[in-house]
Structures are given as structure tokens and as C-alpha cells.
Coordinates of C-alpha atoms in Angstrom, one line a residue:
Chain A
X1 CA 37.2 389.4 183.2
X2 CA 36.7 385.7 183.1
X3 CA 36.1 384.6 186.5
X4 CA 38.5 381.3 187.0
X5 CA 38.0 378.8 189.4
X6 CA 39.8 375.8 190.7
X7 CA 38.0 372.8 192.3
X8 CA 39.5 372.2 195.2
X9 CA 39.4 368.0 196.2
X10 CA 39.1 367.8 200.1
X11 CA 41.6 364.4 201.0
X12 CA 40.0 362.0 203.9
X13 CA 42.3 361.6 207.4
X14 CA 43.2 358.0 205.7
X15 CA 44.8 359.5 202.2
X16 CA 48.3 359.0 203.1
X17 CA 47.3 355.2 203.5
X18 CA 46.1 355.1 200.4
X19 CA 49.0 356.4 198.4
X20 CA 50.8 354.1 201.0
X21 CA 48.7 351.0 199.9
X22 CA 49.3 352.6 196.4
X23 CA 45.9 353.6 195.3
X24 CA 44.7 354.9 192.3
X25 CA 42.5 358.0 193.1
X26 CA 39.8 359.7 191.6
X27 CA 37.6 362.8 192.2
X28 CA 34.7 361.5 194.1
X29 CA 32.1 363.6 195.6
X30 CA 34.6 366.3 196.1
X31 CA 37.4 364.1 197.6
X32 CA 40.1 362.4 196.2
X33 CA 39.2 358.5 196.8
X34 CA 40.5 355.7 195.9
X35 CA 38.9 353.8 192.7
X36 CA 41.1 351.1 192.8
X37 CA 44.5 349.8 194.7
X38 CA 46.8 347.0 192.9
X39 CA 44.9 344.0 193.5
X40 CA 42.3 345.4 190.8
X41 CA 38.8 345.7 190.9
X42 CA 38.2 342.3 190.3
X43 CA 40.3 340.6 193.0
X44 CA 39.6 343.3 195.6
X45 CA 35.8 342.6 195.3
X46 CA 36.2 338.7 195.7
X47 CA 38.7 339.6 198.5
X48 CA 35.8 340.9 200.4
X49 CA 33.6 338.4 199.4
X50 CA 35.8 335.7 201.0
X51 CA 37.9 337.8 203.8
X52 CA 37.7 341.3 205.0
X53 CA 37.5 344.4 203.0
X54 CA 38.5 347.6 204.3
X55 CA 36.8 350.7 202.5
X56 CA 37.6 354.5 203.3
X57 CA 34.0 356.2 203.6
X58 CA 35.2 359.1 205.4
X59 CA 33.7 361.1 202.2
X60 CA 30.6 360.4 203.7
X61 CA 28.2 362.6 205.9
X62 CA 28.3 361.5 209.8
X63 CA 26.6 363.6 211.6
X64 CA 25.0 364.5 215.2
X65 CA 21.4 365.4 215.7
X66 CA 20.7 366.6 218.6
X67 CA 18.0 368.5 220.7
X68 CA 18.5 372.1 221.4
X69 CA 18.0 371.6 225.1
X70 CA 20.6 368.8 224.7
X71 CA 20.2 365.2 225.3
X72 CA 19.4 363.7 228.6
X73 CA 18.8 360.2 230.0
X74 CA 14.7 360.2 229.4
X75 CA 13.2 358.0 226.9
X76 CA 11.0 361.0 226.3
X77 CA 13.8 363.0 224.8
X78 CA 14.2 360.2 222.1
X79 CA 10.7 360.6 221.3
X80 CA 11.3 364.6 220.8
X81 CA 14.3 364.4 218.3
X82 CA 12.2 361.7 216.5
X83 CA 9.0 363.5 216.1
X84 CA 11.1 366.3 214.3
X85 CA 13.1 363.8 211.9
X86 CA 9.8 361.8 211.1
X87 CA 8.4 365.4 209.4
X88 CA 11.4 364.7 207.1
X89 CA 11.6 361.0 206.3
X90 CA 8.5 358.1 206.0
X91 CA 10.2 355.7 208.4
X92 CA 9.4 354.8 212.2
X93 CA 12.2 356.8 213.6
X94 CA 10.5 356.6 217.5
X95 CA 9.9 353.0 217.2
X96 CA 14.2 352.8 217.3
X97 CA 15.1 350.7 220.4
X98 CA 18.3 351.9 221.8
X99 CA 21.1 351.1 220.2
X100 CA 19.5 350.6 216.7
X101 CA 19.6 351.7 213.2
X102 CA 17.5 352.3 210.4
X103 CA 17.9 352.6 206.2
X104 CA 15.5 356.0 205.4
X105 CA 15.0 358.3 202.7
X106 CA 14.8 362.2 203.2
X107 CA 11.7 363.0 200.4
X108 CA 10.5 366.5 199.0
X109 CA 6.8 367.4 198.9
X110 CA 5.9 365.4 196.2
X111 CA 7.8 362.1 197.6
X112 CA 10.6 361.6 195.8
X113 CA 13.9 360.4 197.3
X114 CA 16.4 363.8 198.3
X115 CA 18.8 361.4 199.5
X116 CA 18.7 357.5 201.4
X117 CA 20.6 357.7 205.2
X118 CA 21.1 356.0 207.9
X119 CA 19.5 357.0 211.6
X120 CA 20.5 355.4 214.7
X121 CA 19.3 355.5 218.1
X122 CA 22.1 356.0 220.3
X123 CA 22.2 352.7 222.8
X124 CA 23.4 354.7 225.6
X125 CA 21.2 356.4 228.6
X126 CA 22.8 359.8 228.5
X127 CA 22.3 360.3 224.8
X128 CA 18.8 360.1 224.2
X129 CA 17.7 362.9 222.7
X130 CA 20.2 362.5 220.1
X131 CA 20.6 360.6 216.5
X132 CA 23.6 359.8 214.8
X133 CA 23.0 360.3 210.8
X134 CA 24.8 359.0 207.9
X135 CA 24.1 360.5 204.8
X136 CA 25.7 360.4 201.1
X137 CA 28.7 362.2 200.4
X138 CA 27.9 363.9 197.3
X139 CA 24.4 364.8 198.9
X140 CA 25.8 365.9 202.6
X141 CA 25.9 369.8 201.9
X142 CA 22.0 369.5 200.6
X143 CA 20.5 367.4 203.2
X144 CA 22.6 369.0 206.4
X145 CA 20.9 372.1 205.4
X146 CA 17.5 370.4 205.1
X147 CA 17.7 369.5 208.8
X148 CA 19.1 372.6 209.9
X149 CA 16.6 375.0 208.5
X150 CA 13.3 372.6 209.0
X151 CA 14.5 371.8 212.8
X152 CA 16.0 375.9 213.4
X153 CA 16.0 376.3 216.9
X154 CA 15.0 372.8 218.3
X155 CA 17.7 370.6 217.4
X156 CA 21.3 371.5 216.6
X157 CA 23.0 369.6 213.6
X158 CA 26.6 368.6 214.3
X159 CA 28.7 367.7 211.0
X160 CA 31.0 364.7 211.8
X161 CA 32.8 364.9 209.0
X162 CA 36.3 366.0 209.9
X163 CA 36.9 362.5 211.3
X164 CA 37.5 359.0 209.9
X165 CA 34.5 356.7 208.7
X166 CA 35.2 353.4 207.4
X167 CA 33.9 350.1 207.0
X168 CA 35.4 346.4 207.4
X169 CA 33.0 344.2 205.2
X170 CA 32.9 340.3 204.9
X171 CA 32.9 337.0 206.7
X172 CA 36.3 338.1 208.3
X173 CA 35.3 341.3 209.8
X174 CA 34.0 340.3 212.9
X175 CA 37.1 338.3 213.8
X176 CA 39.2 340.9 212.8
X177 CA 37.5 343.7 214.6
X178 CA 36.2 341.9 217.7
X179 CA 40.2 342.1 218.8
X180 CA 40.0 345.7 219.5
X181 CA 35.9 345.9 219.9
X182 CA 35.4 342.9 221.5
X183 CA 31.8 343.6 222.3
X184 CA 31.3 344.6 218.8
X185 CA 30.8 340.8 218.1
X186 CA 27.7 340.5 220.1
X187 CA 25.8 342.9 217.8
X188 CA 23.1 342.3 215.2
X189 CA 22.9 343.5 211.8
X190 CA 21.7 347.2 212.3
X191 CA 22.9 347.5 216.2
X192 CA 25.3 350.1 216.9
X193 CA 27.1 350.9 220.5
X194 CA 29.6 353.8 221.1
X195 CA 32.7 352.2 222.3
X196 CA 35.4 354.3 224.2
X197 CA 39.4 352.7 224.1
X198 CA 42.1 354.6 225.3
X199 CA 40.2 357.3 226.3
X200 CA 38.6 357.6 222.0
X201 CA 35.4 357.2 220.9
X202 CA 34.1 355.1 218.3
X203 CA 30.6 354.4 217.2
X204 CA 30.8 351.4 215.9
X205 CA 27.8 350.0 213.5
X206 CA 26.9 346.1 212.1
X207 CA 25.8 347.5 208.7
X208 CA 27.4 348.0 205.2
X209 CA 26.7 348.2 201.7
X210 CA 28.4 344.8 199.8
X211 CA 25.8 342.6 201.4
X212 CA 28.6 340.5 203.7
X213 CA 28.3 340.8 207.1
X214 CA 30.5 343.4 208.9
X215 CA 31.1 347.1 210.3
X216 CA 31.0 351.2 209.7
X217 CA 33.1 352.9 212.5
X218 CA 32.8 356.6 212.5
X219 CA 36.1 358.1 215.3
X220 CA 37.9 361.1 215.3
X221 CA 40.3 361.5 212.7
X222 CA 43.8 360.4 214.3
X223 CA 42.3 357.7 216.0
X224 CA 40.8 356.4 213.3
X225 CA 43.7 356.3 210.9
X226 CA 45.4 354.9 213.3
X227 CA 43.3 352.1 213.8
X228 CA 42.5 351.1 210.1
X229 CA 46.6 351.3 209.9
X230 CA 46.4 348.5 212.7
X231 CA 43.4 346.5 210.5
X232 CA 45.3 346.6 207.4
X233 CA 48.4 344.9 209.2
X234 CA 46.3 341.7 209.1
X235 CA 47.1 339.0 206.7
X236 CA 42.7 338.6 206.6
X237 CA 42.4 342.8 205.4
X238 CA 42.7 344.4 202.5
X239 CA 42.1 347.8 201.7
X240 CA 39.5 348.3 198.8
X241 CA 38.5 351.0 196.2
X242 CA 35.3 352.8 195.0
X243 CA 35.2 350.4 192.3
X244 CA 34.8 347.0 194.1
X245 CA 32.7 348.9 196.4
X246 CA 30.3 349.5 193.4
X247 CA 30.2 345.8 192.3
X248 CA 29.6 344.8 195.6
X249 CA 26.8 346.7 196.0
X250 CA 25.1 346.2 193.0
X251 CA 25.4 342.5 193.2
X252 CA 24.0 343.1 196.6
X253 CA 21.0 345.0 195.1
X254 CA 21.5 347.9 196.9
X255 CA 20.7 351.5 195.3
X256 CA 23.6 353.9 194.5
X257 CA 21.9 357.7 194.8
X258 CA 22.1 359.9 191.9
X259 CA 22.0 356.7 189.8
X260 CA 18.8 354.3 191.2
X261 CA 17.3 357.1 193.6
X262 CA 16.4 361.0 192.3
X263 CA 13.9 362.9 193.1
X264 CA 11.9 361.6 190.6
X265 CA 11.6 358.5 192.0
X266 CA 9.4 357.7 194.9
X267 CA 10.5 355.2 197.5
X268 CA 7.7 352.7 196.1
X269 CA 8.9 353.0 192.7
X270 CA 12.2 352.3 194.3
X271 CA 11.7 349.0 196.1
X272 CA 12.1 350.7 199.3
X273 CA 8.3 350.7 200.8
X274 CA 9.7 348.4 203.5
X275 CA 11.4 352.1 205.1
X276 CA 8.1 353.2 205.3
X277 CA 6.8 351.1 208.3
X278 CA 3.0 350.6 209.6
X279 CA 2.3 353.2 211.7
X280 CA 3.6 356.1 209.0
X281 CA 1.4 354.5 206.4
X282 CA -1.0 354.6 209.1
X283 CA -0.7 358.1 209.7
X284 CA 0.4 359.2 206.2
X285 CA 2.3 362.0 208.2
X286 CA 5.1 362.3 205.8
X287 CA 6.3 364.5 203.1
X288 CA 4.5 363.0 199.6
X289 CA 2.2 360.9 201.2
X290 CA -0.1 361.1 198.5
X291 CA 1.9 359.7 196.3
X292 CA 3.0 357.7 198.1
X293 CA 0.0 356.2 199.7
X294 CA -1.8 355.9 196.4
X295 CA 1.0 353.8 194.7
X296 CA 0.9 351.5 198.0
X297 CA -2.6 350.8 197.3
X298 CA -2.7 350.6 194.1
X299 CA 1.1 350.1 192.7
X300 CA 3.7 351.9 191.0
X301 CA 4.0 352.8 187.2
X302 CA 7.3 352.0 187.3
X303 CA 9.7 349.4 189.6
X304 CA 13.1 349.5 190.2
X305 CA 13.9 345.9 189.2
X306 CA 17.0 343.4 188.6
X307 CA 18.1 342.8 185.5
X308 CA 20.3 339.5 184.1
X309 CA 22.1 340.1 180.9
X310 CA 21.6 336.8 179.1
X311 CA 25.2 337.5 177.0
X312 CA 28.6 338.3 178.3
X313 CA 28.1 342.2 177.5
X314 CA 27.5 344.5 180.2
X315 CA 24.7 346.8 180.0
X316 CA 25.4 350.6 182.1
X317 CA 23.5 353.0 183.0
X318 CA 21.1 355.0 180.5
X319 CA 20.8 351.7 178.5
X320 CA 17.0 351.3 177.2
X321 CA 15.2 348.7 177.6
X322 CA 12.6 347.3 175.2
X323 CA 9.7 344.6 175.5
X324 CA 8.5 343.6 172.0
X325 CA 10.1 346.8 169.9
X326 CA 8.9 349.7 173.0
X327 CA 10.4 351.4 175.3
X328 CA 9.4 350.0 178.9
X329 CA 12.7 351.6 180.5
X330 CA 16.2 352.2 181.1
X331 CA 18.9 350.7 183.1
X332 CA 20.2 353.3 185.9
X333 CA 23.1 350.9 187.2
X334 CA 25.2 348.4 185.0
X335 CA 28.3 346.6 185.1
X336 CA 29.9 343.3 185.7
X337 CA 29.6 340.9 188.8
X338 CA 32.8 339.2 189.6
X339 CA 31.4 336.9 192.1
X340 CA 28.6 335.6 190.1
X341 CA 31.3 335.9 186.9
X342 CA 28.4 337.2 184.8
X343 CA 26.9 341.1 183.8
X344 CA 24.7 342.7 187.1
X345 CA 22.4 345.1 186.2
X346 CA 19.5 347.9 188.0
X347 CA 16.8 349.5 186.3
X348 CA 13.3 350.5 186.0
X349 CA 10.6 349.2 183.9
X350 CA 6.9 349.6 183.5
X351 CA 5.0 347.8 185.9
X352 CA 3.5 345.3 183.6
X353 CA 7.4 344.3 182.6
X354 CA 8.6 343.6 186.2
X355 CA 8.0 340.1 186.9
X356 CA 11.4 338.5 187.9
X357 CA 12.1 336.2 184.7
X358 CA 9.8 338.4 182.3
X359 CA 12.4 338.6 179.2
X360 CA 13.6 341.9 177.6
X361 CA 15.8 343.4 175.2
X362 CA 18.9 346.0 176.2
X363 CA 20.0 348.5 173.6
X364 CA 23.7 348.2 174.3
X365 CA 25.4 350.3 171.0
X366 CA 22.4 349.9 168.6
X367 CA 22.4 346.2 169.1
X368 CA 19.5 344.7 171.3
X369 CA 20.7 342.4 173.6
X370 CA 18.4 339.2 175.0
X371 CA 18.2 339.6 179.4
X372 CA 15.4 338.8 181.7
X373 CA 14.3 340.6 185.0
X374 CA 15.5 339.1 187.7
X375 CA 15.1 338.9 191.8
X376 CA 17.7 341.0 193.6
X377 CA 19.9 340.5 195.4
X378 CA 22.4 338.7 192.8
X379 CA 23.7 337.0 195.6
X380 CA 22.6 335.6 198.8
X381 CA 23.6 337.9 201.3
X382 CA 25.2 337.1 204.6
X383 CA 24.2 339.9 207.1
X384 CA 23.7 338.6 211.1
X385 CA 20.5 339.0 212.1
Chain B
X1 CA 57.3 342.9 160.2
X2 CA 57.1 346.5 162.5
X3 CA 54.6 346.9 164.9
X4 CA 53.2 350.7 165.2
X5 CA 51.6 352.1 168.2
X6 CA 48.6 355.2 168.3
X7 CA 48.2 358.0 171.2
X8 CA 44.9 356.0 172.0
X9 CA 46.9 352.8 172.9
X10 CA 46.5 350.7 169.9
X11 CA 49.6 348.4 168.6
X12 CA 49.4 347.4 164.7
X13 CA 51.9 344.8 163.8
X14 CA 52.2 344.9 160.1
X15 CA 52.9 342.1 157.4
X16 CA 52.9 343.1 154.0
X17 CA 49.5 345.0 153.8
X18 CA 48.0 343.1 156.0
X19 CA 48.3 343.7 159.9
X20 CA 47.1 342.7 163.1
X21 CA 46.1 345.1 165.6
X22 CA 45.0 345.2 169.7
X23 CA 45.3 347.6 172.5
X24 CA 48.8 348.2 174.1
X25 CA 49.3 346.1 177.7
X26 CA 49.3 350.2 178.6
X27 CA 45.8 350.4 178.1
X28 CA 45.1 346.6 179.8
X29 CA 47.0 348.0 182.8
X30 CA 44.9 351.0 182.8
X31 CA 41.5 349.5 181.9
X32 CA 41.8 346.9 184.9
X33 CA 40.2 343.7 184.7
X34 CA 38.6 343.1 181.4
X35 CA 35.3 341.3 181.5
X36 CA 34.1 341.8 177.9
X37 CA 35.3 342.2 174.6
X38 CA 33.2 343.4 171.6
X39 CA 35.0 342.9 167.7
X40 CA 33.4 343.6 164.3
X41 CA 32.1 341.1 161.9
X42 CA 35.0 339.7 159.5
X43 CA 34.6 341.7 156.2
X44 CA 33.6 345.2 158.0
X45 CA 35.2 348.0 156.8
X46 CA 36.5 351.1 158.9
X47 CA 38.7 354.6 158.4
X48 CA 41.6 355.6 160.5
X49 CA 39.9 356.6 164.1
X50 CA 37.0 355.0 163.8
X51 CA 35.8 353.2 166.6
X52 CA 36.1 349.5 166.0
X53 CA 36.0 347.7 168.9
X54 CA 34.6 348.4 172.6
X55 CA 37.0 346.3 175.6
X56 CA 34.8 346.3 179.0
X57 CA 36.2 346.6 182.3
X58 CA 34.2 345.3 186.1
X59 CA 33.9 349.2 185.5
X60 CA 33.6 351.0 182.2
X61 CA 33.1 350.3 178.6
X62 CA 36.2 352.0 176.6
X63 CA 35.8 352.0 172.6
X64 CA 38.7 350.9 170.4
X65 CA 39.8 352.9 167.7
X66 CA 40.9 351.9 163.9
X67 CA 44.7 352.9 163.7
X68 CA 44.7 352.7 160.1
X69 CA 42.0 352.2 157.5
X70 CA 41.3 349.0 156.2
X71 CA 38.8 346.0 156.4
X72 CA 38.8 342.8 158.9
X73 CA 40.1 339.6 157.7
X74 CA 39.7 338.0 161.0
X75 CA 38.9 338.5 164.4
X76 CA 40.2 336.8 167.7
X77 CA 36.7 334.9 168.4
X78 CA 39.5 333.2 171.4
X79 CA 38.7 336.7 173.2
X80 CA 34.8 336.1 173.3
X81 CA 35.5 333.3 175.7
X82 CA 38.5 334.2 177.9
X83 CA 38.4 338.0 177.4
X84 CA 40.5 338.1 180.8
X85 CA 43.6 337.5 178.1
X86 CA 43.5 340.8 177.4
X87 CA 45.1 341.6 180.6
X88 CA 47.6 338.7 180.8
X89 CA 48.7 338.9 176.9
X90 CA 47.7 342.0 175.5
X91 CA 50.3 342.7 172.9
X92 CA 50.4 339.2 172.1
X93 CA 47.5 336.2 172.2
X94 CA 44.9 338.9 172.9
X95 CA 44.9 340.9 169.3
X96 CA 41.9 341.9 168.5
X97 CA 41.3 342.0 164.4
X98 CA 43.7 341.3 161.6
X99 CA 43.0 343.7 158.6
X100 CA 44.0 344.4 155.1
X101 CA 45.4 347.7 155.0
X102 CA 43.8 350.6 152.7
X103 CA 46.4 353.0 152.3
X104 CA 49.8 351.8 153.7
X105 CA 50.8 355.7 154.3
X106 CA 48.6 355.7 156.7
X107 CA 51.6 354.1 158.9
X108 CA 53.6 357.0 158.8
X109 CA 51.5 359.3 161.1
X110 CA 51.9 356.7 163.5
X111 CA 54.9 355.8 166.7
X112 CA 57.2 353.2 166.5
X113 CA 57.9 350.9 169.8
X114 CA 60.7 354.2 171.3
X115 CA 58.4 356.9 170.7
X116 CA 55.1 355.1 172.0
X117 CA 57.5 354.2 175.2
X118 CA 58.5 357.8 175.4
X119 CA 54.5 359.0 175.5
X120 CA 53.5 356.7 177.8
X121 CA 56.0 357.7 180.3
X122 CA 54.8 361.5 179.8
X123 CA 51.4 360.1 180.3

């Protein structure tokens, strides 16, 4: 007998809002998202740009790290839960101050990228000893059960997952949030603060992924829908699809795992040495550290760089790339940058090739097509420092 | 003058043996916002489902196919520009190629306007 099978897509606490709004959804690491609403890619992705964009991220992994002796108010029980994660990930996860988070990448022994997350140091007293972890949807299953069976017995991993995450992004989102968060406006690009109202919690974050200023909140699932019903009922919010979300980002040159980051790509090759802060290089404590070390001192082979299109045609992903007639690499993310009206493109080349304005050729259907490397981001980015 | 419709979302409107042919306002609503639009060279030469033409979304790049067989007399160079027509106009300014047609028959294994209607509403 044939075994048969039917993928079941999990829907996020905010899925009737969608259909409400009148999305169109996909299948998207497992859920059924939203790819686009009525305003269009296009328009929902300027919308951000110039307002607020409101983006369901529930799909995502939220999750709780915490030690197994639970978390008390002693610096020293930061230091614990860090000195486990840091076997895990390059970054400087003990050198958090309270209340601040932190781009990472969890890395297999030979140092390339399992997955890029978010760890945060909670701000509050009582919950040192505890770390609040985003990680990607499509990658949540793999790397929860990294941290559970490397930290087995000293840390408990709590999925967050059954709740609401979303994010409010552009120049709008801090006027618009600040009325229900109002101390949400005095934090920094990176910060975070749990914030309790009527008697819910939210951790509220100044971070994102379109490169505008603005906010993820992770709640529990009714209060969180409930909220994001009360954002979308202003004039200044819209809600916005997987798509937008995509051209925001890579116009923000910000990676997209499974596309820019696989494990066989090291955080060097990826642009991303900057997670890897002094003291780990230092200490070289971290999984793949000889890789990685050696292409700090003495460079990649490869760089993930930008890449401008010189013609209207976009170039996607798997696109080669060619200096002179050879192969010097291939384009992992492609597609077309409504804000600066104009193809916005993410690949790796050879080293010797990755000079911002060093020109190439992309083999878009047989026909090569004139672009140059260029600096990323495509657009000047507006986080608050 | 008819025009003829495919399952792919392609319209042909046809004079004589020549017609002119684009992608159904269908397949503009479904695309999104088109960004970039790639035609043949005038004078290529293509058979019934051959892929013609590629229309780019912010998102995707989605090829065109040939309803009928035939060879391009002229192409809509106005689309190079402005390929953002395609979603305001795209059974009308925003054709893609006019061809002469190789085999008229060809027509026959096609929809006319009631029976395109009816698929896309099954769709």
C-alpha cells in the first residue's frame, strides 16, 4: 500500500485578519501566510517605506531559554545561560547589557551558518538567567532541538510559538505604537523591554528586517491579535505580505536563510564577521573556528556581495555570474526594488570580483546581462541608534 | 476581428492572418505589479506553446507562451519603458507582439471571450 500523506498548513493567531484584510496566502514555512494583500507588492512595500507596515511573523520561532535552576535576579545567572549559548553561536552573548539584543548565527563544526537568530538579554532583574530567541520559521524545528540536546539538563527551551509575533516597520511605527507602549519610544535600535498592559505581556523589540526603523512584539496569542486589530484601525498602518517583506529586505541588504546563508557558507563569506565580536575571535571558542579564523586573517574565497543590474531585467536566484567569459558566481537573491525603481540583487562572487563597482555579466535566459557590484544596503537605512 | 483566449492566459485578437497577442488582465491581476517585460526580436519565429515572452513581477519571472504559431511582425517596444501598462491596460495598449499567423486552424483549439470567462471563474 502507498502510504498517502497530506501536509497539514498550521494558520498564525492573526489568519482571520488576513482573510479580513483580504490577503492572498501561500504555504510558507509550514503556515499559510500572506504573500500579498490588495494594495500589491509594489504599493505595500512603499507603504512601509513612507508609513507603517504591519507584517504577521507569528511563523517565526520565539522562544525562551532558560536555566534549569530557573532564572534569578544575579548578574551571574546571565553569565551561566550565556556561557552555554556561546558553545553554539560566535557572538558575545555575555557582553549583552540588560535589555539588549543581538543578530547571531548558530554554525556546525565546520562553520557554516545552521540558521541567523536573534538573542536578547532580558532588561529586567528577575529574568537573568534567561534569553529570549528568535529564530527562522522554516529552520525552528532544527535549531530548538540544537539547543535542547547540546544544553540537556542545564537550560530548558520554551517554544513561544503558539502566540502572536509581529512587527510594525517604518518612520510611522514609533508614533503609532508609543500610544499603547509608551515607553517603547525611548528605546534604541536593538533594545528590548517586556511590557505588561492589562494584566498581558509583551516583549516588545526596536528591530526588524526592511531596514526602517520600528518594532517586533512577541504576546500571547489573543492579546496579540487583538492588538494588531487595534494597529491596523490606524489611517498610518497597513497590513503587509511576504512579498513586500522580501523587497524590503533585500533592498535593505539583509540575508534571507536558505537563499544567502546555508551551511556551506561561513559567516565571513557571508558579510556577517561583525556577529563575531573581539573577544570570540580572541578566544576562537566557537564551533568552526578554524575556518573561520583563517578566512579573518587571511579572507574569504568567496563574498556575499550587492549586485546592480545595469538593465531593467531582474536577475533571481541561481543566476550565474561571469567576469570576462568565467564563472565567478551566482546570484542567491534577485528581484526588483520598488523604492529605488530599479532591479536589487545578492550574490556571491570570487573574492578578486567583489569590489563595489567591479563590472560583471548575469546570465539571465542565455543572454548576459551588463551589472556591477555594488555596496549594500540599496538604500540608506533609518534604524535609531 | 475575434479575439481568442488560451488556458495559460494569452488573448490573440486576430485580423486576417495576422494578429496581435498579450496576456489576459487575468494574468496582470494575478502576476501583481509588473516591473519588466522581455519580447522577441521582430522576425522570430515560434510554434504553438512555445515560450515567447517572459512578464516580471516585484516577485517572479512568468514566461509567455505562443498561442498560435507564427512569426513577429512587431513588438510593443512602448512596454520596455512603462512595463507598469501591463497592469493598467493589459488587453488593450499593453499587447505584446503582432504576428503573421502559420496555420490559421490553429485558432480552433482555442476559447472564445464566454468560454475563457467561464475557466477563469473555475480557476
Amino acid at each position: 500500500m502507498v502510504e498517502t500523506r497530506t501536509e497539514t498548513l498550521r494558520r498564525t493567531a492573526l489568519y482571520p485578519l488576513h482573510v479580513e484584510y483580504g490577503a492572498k496566502l501561500v504555504p510558507f514555512a509550514g503556515y499559510e501566510m500572506p504573500v500579498q494583500f490588495p494594495d500589491g507588492v509594489k504599493e505595500e512595500h512603499l507603504w512601509t517605506r513612507s508609513e507603517a507596515g504591519l507584517f504577521d511573523v507569528s511563523h517565526m520561532g520565539p522562544s525562551f531559554l532558560t536555566l534549569a535552576a530557573g532564572t534569578r535576579a544575579d548578574p551571574a545567572a546571565h553569565a551561566e545561560i550565556a556561557a552555554m549559548v556561546e558553545t553554539l553561536v560566535p557572538s558575545d552573548i555575555r557582553g549583552l547589557k540588560p535589555g539588549q539584543a543581538r543578530l547571531t548565527v548558530l554554525l556546525d563544526g565546520e562553520g557554516g551558518i545552521l540558521d541567523d537568530l536573534i538573542i536578547t538579554r532580558p532588561y529586567e532583574e528577575d529574568r537573568q538567567g534567561e534569553l529570549y530567541i528568535v529564530v527562522n520559521g522554516a529552520m525552528k524545528d532544527q535549531d530548538w532541538g540544537i539547543f535542547e540536546s547540546a544544553l540537556a539538563g542545564r537550560a530548558v527551551l520554551t517554544r513561544a510559538d503558539d502566540g502572536v509575533l509581529f512587527a510594525l516597520q517604518g518612520p510611522k511605527a514609533e508614533k503609532v505604537l508609543s500610544a499603547y507602549f509608551p515607553a517603547c519610544a525611548d528605546l534604541k535600535f536593538m533594545e528590548s523591554r517586556r511590557i505588561v498592559m492589562h494584566g498581558e505581556t509583551f516583549v516588545v523589540s526596536r528591530c526588524g528586517y526592511t531596514g526602517e526603523d520600528g518594532y517586533e512584539v512577541w504576546s500571547g496569542a489573543a492579546a496579540g491579535a487583538e492588538l494588531v486589530r487595534l494597529l491596523l484601525d490606524d489611517p498610518c498602518v497597513r497590513p503587509i505580505g511576504l512579498g513586500a517583506r522580501d523587497s524590503l529586505r533585500l533592498e535593505a541588504g539583509l540575508c534571507l536563510y536558505g537563499h544567502d546563508l546555508s551551511p556551506e557558507i561561513s559567516p565571513v563569506e557571508a558579510d556577517l564577521a561583525w556577529v563575531i565580536q573581539k573577544r570570540r575571535r580572541e578566544a576562537g571558542d566557537f564551533p568552526g573556528a578554524a575556518r573561520i579564523l583563517r578566512e579573518l586573517k587571511d579572507g574569504p574565497a568567496r563574498r556575499r556581495v550587492g549586485i546592480r543590474p545595469l538593465e531593467r531585467a531582474p536577475a533571481r536566484e541561481g543566476t550565474e555570474i561571469f567576469v570576462g567569459g568565467a564563472a565567478v558566481g551566482v546570484v542567491t537573491s534577485g528581484g526588483f526594488g520598488p523604492s529605488i525603481d530599479a532591479p536589487v540583487t545578492m550574490g556571491y562572487v570570487d573574492a578578486a570580483h567583489a569590489a563595489p563597482g567591479t563590472k560583471i555579466d548575469l546570465m539571465v535566459r542565455g543572454k548576459a546581462r551588463p551589472a556591477e557590484i555594488a555596496s549594500l544596503p540599496f538604500i540608506p537605512t533609518r534604524y535609531k541608534r | 476581428m475575434t479575439i481568442y483566449y488560451t488556458k495559460d492566459h494569452e488573448w490573440i485578437r486576430v485580423e486576417g492572418d495576422t494578429g496581435t497577442v498579450g496576456i489576459t488582465s487575468y494574468a496582470a491581476g494575478q502576476l501583481g505589479d509588473v516591473v519588466y517585460v522581455e519580447l522577441p526580436e521582430t522576425g522570430a519565429k515560434f510554434a504553438r506553446g512555445d515560450d515567447f515572452a517572459v512578464v516580471e513581477s516585484v516577485k517572479a519571472a512568468s514566461d509567455v507562451y505562443a498561442p498560435v504559431s507564427g512569426s513577429v511582425l512587431e513588438v510593443n517596444s512602448a512596454l520596455s519603458e512603462a512595463p507598469e501598462k501591463v497592469n493598467d491596460a493589459a488587453e488593450g495598449d499593453a499587447w505584446f507582439v503582432r504576428v503573421k499567423l502559420t496555420d490559421s486552424g490553429e485558432l480552433s483549439g482555442l476559447m472564445d471571450e464566454a468560454a475563457y470567462s467561464a475557466y477563469c471563474e473555475g480557476l
